[in-house]
Short mmCIF file of C-alpha atoms and ligand atoms in Angstrom, two decimals:
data_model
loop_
_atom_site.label_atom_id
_atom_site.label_comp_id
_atom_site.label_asym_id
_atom_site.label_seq_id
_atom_site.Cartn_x
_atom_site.Cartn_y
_atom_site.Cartn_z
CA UNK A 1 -4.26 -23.43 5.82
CA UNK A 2 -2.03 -24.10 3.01
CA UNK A 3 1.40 -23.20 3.51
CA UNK A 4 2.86 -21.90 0.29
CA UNK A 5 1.07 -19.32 -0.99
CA UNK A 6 3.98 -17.44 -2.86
CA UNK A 7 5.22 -18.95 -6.66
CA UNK A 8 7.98 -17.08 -8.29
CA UNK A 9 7.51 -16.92 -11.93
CA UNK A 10 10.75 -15.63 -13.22
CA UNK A 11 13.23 -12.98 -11.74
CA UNK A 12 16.10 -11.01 -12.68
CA UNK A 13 18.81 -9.86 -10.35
CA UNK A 14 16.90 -9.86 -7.12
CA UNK A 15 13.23 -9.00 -8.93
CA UNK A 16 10.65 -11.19 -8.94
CA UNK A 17 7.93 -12.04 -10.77
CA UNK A 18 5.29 -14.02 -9.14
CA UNK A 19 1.66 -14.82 -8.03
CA UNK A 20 0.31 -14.75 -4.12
CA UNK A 21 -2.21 -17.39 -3.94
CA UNK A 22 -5.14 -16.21 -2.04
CA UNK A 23 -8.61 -17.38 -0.82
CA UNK A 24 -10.52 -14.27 -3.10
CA UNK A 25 -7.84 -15.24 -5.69
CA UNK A 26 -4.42 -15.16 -7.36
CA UNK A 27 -2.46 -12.25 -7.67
CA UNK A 28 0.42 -10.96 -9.60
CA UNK A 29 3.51 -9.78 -7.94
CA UNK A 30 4.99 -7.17 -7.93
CA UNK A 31 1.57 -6.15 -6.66
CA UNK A 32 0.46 -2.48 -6.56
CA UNK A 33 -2.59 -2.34 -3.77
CA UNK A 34 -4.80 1.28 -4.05
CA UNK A 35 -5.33 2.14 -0.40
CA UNK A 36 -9.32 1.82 0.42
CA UNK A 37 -8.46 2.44 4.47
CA UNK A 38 -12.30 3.32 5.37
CA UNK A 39 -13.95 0.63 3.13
CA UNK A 40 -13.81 3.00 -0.04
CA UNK A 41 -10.64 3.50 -2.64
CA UNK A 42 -11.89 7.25 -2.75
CA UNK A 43 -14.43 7.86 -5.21
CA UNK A 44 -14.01 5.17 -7.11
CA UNK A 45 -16.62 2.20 -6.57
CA UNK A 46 -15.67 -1.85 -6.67
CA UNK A 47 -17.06 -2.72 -10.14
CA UNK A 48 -14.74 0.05 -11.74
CA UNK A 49 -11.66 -0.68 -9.20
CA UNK A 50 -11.83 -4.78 -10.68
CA UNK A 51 -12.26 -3.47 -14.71
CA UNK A 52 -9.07 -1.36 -13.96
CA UNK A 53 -7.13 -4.27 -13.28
CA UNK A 54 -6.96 -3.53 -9.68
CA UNK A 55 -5.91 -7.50 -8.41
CA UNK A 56 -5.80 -6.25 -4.43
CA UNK A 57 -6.58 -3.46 -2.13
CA UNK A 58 -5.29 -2.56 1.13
CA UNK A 59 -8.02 -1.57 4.11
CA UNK A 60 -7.45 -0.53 7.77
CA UNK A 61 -8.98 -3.14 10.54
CA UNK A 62 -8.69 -0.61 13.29
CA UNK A 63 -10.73 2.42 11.05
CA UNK A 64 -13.50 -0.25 10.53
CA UNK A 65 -13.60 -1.49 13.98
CA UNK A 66 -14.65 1.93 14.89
CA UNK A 67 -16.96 2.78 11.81
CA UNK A 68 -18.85 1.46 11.17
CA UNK A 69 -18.10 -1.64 13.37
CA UNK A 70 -17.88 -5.43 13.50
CA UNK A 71 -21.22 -5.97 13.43
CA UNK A 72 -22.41 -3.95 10.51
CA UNK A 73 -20.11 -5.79 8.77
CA UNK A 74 -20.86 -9.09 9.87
CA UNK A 75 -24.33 -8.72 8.29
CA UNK A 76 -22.18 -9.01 4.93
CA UNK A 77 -20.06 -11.83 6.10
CA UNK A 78 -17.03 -9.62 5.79
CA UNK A 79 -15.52 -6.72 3.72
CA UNK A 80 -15.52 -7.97 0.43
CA UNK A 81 -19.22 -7.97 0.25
CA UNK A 82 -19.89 -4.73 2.09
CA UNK A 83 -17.63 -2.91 0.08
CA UNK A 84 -18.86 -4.82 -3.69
CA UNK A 85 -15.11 -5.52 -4.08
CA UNK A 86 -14.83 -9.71 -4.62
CA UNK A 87 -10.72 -9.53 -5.00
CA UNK A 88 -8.19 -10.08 -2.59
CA UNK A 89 -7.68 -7.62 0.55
CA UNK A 90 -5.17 -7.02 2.54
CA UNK A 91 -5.77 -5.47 5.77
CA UNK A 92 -3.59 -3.49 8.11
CA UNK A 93 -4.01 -4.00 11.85
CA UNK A 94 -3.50 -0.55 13.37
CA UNK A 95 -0.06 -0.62 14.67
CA UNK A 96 0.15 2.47 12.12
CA UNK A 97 -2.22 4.69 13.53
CA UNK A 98 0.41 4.61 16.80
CA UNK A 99 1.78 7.71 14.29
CA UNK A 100 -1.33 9.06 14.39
CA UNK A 101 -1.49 11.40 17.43
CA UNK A 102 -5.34 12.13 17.85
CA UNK A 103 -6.31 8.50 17.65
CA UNK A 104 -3.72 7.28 20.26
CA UNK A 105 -3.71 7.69 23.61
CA UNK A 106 -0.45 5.55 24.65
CA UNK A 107 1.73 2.04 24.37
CA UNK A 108 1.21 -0.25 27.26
CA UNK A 109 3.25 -3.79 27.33
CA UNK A 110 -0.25 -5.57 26.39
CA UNK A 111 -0.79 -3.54 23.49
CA UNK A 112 -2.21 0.00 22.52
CA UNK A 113 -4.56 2.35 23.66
CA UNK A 114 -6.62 4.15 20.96
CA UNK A 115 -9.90 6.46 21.45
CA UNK A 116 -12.51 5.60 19.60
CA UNK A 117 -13.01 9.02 16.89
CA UNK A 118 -16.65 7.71 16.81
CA UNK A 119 -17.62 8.17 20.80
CA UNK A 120 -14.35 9.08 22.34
CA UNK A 121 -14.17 5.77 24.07
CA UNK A 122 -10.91 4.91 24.81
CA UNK A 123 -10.12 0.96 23.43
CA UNK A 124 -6.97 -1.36 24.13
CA UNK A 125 -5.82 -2.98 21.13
CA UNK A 126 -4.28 -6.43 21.82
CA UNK A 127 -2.57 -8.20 19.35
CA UNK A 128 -5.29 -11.22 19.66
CA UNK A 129 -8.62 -8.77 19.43
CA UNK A 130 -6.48 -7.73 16.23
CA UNK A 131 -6.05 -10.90 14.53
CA UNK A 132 -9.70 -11.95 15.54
CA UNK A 133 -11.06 -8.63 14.25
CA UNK A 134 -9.03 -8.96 11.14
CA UNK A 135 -10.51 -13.01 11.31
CA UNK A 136 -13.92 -11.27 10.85
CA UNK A 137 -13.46 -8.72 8.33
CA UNK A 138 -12.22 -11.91 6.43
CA UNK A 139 -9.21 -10.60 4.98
CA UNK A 140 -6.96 -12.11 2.77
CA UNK A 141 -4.19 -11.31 4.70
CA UNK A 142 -3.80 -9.59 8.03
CA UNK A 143 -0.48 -7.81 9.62
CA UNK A 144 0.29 -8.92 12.61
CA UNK A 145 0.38 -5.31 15.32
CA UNK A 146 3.31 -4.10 15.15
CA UNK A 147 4.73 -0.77 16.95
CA UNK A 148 5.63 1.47 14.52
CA UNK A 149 7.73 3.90 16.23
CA UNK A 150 8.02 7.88 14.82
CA UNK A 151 11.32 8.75 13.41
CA UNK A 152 13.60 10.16 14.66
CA UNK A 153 13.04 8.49 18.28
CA UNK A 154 15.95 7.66 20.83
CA UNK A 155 17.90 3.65 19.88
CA UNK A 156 16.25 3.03 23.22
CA UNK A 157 12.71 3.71 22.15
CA UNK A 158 12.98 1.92 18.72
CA UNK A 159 15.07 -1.10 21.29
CA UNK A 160 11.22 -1.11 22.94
CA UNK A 161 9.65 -1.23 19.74
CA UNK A 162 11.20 -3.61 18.38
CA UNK A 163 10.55 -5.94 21.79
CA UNK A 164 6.82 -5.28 21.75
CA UNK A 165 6.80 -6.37 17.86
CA UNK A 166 8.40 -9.52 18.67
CA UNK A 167 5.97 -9.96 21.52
CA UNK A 168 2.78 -9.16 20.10
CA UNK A 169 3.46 -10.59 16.13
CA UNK A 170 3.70 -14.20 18.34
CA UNK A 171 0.41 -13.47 20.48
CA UNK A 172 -1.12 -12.62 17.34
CA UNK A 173 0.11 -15.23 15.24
CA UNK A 174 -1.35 -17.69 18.29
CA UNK A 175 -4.42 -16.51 17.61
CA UNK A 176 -5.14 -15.22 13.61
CA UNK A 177 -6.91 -18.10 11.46
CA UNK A 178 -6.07 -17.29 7.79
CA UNK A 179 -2.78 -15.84 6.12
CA UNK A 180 -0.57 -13.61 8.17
CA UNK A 181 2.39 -11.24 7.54
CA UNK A 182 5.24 -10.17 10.12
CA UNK A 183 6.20 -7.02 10.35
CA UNK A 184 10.05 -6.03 10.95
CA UNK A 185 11.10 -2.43 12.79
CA UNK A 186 14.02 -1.44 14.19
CA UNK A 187 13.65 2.52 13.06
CA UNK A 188 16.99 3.29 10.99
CA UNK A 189 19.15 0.65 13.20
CA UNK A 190 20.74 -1.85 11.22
CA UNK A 191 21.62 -3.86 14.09
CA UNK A 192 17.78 -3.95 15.41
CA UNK A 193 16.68 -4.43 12.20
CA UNK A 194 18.69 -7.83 12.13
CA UNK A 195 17.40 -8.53 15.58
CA UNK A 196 13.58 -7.61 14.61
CA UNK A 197 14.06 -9.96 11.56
CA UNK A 198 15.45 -12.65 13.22
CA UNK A 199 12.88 -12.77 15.88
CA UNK A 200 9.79 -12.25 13.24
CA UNK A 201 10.99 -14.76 10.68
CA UNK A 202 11.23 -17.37 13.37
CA UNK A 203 7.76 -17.69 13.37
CA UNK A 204 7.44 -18.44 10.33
CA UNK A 205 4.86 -15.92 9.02
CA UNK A 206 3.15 -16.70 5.25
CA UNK A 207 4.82 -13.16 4.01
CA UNK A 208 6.87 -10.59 5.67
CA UNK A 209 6.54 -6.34 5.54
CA UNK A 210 9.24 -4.06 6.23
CA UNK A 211 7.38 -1.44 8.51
CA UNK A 212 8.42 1.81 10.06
CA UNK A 213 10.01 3.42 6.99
CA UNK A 214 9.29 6.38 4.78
CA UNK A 215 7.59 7.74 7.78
CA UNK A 216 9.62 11.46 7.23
CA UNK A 217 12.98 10.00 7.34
CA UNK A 218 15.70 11.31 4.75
CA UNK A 219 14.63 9.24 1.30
CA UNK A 220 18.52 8.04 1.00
CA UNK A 221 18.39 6.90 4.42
CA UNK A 222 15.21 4.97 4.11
CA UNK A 223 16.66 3.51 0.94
CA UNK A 224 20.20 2.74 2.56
CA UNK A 225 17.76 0.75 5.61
CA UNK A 226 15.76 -0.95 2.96
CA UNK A 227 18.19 -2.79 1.07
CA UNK A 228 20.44 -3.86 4.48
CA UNK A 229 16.98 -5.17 5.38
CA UNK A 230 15.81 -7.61 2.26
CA UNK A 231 18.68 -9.78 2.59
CA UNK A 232 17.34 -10.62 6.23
CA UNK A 233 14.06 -11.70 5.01
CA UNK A 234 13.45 -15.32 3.42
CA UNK A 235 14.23 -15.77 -0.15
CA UNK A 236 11.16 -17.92 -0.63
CA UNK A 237 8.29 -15.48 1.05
CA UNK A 238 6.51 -12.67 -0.49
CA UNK A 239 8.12 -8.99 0.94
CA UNK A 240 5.78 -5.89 1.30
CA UNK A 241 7.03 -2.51 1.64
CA UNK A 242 4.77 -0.55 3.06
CA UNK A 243 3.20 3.14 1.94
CA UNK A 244 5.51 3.35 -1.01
CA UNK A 245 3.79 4.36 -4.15
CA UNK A 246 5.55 6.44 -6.72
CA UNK A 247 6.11 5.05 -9.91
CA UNK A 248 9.77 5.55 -9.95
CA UNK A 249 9.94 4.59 -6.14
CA UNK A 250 8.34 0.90 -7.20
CA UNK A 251 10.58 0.20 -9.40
CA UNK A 252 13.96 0.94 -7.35
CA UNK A 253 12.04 -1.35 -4.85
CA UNK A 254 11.20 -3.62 -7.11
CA UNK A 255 15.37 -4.16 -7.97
CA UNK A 256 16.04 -4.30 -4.42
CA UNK A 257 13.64 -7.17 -3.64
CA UNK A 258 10.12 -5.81 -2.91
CA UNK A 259 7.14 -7.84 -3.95
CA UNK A 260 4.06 -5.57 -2.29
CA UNK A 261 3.23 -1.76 -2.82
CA UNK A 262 0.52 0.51 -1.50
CA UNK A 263 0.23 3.89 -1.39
CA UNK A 264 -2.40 6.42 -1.55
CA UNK A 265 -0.21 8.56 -4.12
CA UNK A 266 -2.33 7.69 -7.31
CA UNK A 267 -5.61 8.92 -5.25
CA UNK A 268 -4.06 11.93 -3.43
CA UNK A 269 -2.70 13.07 -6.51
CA UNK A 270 -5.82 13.07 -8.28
CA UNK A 271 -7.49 15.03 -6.14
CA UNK A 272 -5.18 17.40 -6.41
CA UNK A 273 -5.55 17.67 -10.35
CA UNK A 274 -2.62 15.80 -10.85
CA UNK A 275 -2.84 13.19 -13.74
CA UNK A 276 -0.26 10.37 -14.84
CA UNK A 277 0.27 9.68 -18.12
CA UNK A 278 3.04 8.38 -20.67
CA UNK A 279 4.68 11.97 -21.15
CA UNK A 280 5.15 12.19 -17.16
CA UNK A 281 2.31 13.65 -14.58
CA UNK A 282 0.48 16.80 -15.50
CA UNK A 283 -1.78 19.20 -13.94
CA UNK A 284 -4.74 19.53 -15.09
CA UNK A 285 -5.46 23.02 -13.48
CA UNK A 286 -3.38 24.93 -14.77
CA UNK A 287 -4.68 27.17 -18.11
CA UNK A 288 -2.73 25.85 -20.99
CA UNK A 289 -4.99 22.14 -20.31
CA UNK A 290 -8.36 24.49 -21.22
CA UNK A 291 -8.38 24.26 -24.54
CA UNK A 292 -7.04 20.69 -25.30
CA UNK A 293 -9.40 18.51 -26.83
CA UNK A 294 -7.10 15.22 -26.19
CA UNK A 295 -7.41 12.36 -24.12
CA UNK A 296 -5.25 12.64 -20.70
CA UNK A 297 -2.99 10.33 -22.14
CA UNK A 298 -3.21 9.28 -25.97
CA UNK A 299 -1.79 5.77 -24.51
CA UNK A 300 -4.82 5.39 -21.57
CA UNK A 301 -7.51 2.95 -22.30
CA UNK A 302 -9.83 4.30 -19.30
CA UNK A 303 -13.06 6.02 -19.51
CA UNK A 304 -11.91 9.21 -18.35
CA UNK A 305 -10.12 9.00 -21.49
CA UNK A 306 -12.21 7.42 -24.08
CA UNK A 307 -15.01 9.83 -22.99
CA UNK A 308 -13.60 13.13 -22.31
CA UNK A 309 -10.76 15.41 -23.23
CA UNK A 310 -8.22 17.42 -21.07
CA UNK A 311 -10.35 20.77 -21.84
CA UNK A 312 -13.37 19.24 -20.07
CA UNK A 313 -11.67 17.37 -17.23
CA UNK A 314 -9.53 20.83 -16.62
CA UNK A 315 -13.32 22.42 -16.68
CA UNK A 316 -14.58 20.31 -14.25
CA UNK A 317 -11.53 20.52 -11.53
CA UNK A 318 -11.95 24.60 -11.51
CA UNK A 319 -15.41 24.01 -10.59
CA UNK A 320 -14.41 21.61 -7.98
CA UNK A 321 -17.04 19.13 -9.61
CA UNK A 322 -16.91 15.84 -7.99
CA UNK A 323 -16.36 14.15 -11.36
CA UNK A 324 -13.38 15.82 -11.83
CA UNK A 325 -12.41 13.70 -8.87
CA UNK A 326 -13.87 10.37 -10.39
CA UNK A 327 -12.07 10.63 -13.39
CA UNK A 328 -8.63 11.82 -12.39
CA UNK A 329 -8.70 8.78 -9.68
CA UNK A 330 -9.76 6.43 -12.31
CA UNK A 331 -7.65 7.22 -15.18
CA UNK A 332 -4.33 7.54 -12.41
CA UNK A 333 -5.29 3.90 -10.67
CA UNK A 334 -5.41 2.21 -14.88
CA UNK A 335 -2.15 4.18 -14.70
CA UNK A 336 -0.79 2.05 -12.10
CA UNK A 337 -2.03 -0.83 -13.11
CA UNK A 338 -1.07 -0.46 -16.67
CA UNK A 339 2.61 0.95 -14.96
CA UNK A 340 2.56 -2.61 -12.83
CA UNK A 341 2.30 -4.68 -15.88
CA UNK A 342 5.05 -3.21 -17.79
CA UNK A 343 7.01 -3.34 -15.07
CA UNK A 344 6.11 -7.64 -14.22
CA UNK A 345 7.13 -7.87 -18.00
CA UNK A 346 10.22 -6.10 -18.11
CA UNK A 347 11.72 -8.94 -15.29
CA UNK A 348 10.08 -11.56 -17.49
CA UNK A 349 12.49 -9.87 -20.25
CA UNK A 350 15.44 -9.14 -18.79
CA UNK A 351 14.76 -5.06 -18.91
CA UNK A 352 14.41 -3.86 -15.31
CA UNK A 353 16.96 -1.54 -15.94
CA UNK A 354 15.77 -0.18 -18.94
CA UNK A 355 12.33 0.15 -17.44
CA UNK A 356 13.57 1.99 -14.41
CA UNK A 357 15.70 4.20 -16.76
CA UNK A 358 12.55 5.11 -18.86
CA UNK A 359 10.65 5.87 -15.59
CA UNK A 360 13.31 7.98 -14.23
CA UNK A 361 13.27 10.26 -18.01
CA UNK A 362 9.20 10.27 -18.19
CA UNK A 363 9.04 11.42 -14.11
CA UNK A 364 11.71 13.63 -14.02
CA UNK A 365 10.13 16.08 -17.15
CA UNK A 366 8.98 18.89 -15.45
CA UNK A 367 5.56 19.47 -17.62
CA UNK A 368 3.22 20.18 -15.30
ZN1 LIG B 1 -6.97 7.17 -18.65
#
């Protein structure tokens, strides 16, 4: 395995501009990833997510270790095949799902029990069946299980937390064959947060996430944690935040450091009628959109705006047609993407601030 797989390109202040090197490709950084956590970036299929300019998706190892299972998707020799998407992925090991209280049952010392949604069988995922199931999804790059603790917990709990991290991210390092990140926790605790990041960057992981934040915390708080935490991470190594998605929210990260985004915000959002564009996000529901015979967005090279107006895509999300769906998810992930590559060229120029000024005005209009 190659050990650099991070170039920096250009920065200004502490953004960066750069490209992960990966085995399904190169990607540019900062890096927005649509969330595809079942095998699917909802509604939209592979061939359109790569013509939007989509360079990497995240996916969830423990969802697919329970459906549809290892060895349906051994018979494709891994995820990119199964799901027709040939780019980078980025897979998440489950340490997540701890915050998600029907799937878990409880934290032991040698890792976490889960039950199974498929058959109610209850599962103990170790940090080493997590790298090798993550090994056989053939992901780009794998987390290491972490525990992400709820807020809001006792110092003491997050003090566990952070313990187990340490513990597991080296039994899973041991054991995961390709490109690994670390995960840091330490819950809003500045001084576990140092510990956590001392311990994880020890082992010299090829990337590093920050985990555990906006998880319901107060937004200043999670941005007061964030930036104490970047300057504890390597200058050199690529730095994911993770579930972070707004527009406006990438780009603050962005100046603080951050090199790796998800979030299922562009998705969600669609679904719920909500459209980005370059006047700020609209919704498409509501009755003044009925009548419009305009693109989305004027500025949107998608299909959903090339082929159809405002009138019919408002037409379509009253009838709760599944195109309506389609569309909106399409045209708000070329919105990202197109978003992302403004934003890479405004380091390359010198304008971060100007470009998180102009996000702030175009997000802040209140025209839905
Ligand atoms: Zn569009």
């Amino acid at each position: 395995m190659r050990d650099e797989i991070f170039t920096i390109l250009s920065r200004q202040g502490k953004s960066r501009h750069g490209v992960l090197h990966l085995p399904h490709g190169d990607v540019e950084t900062p890096v927005f990833m649509p969330v595809a956590t079942k095998g699917t970036v909802k509604t939209i299929p592979g061939w359109d997510l790569e013509k939007l300019g989509v360079s990497m998706i995240i996916s969830n190892s423990l969802h697919l270790y329970f459906r549809p299972g290892l060895d349906i998707i051994s018979l494709f020799g891994g995820i990119h095949e199964f799901m027709g998407f040939r780019k980078p992925v980025f897979t998440d090991s489950g340490g997540f799902q701890i915050l998600k209280e029907h799937f878990l049952i409880g934290v032991r010392d040698e890792g976490i029990y889960f039950r199974s949604p498929s058959d109610g069988v209850k599962v103990l995922l170790t940090p080493g069946m997590s790298a090798s199931i993550q090994d056989s999804l053939g992901s780009d790059i794998a987390m290491a299980l972490d525990y992400c603790i709820p807020y809001g917990k006792s110092k003491r709990s997050v003090e566990r937390a952070v313990k187990l991290t340490t513990k597991w991210a080296r039994e899973f390092k041991e054991k995961r064959k390709g490109i690994s990140f670390g995960i840091i926790q330490g819950g809003v605790y500045q001084d576990l947060r140092e510990i956590s990041s001392s311990q994880i960057t020890s082992m010299d992981f090829e990337g590093y996430a920050i985990g555990g934040l906006s998880i319901g915390e107060p937004r200043e708080i999670m941005y007061k944690v964030l930036e104490d935490s970047i300057p504890l991470l390597p200058e050199e190594k690529p730095r994911y935040f993770m579930g972070l998605g707004s527009p406006l929210d990438i780009v603050r990260g962005v100046m603080m450091g951050i090199d790796i985004f998800d979030s299922v915000f562009p998705t969600r959002n669609a679904r719920h009628g909500i459209a980005f564009t370059s006047e700020g996000a609209i919704d498409i529901r509501k009755s003044k959109y009925r009548d419009q015979i305009i693109p989305l967005d004027r500025d949107c090279d998608c299909h959903a705006c090339r082929y159809y107006t405002r009138a019919y895509i408002h037409h379509l999300m009253k009838e709760n047609e599944l195109l309506g769906l389609y569309l909106l998810s399409l045209h708000n992930i070329r919105f990202m993407m197109k978003f992302m590559d403004s934003l890479r060229d405004s380091i390359d120029k010198n304008r971060i601030e100007d470009f998180y000024q102009e996000t702030k005005e175009i997000f802040s209009k209140k025209n839905v």
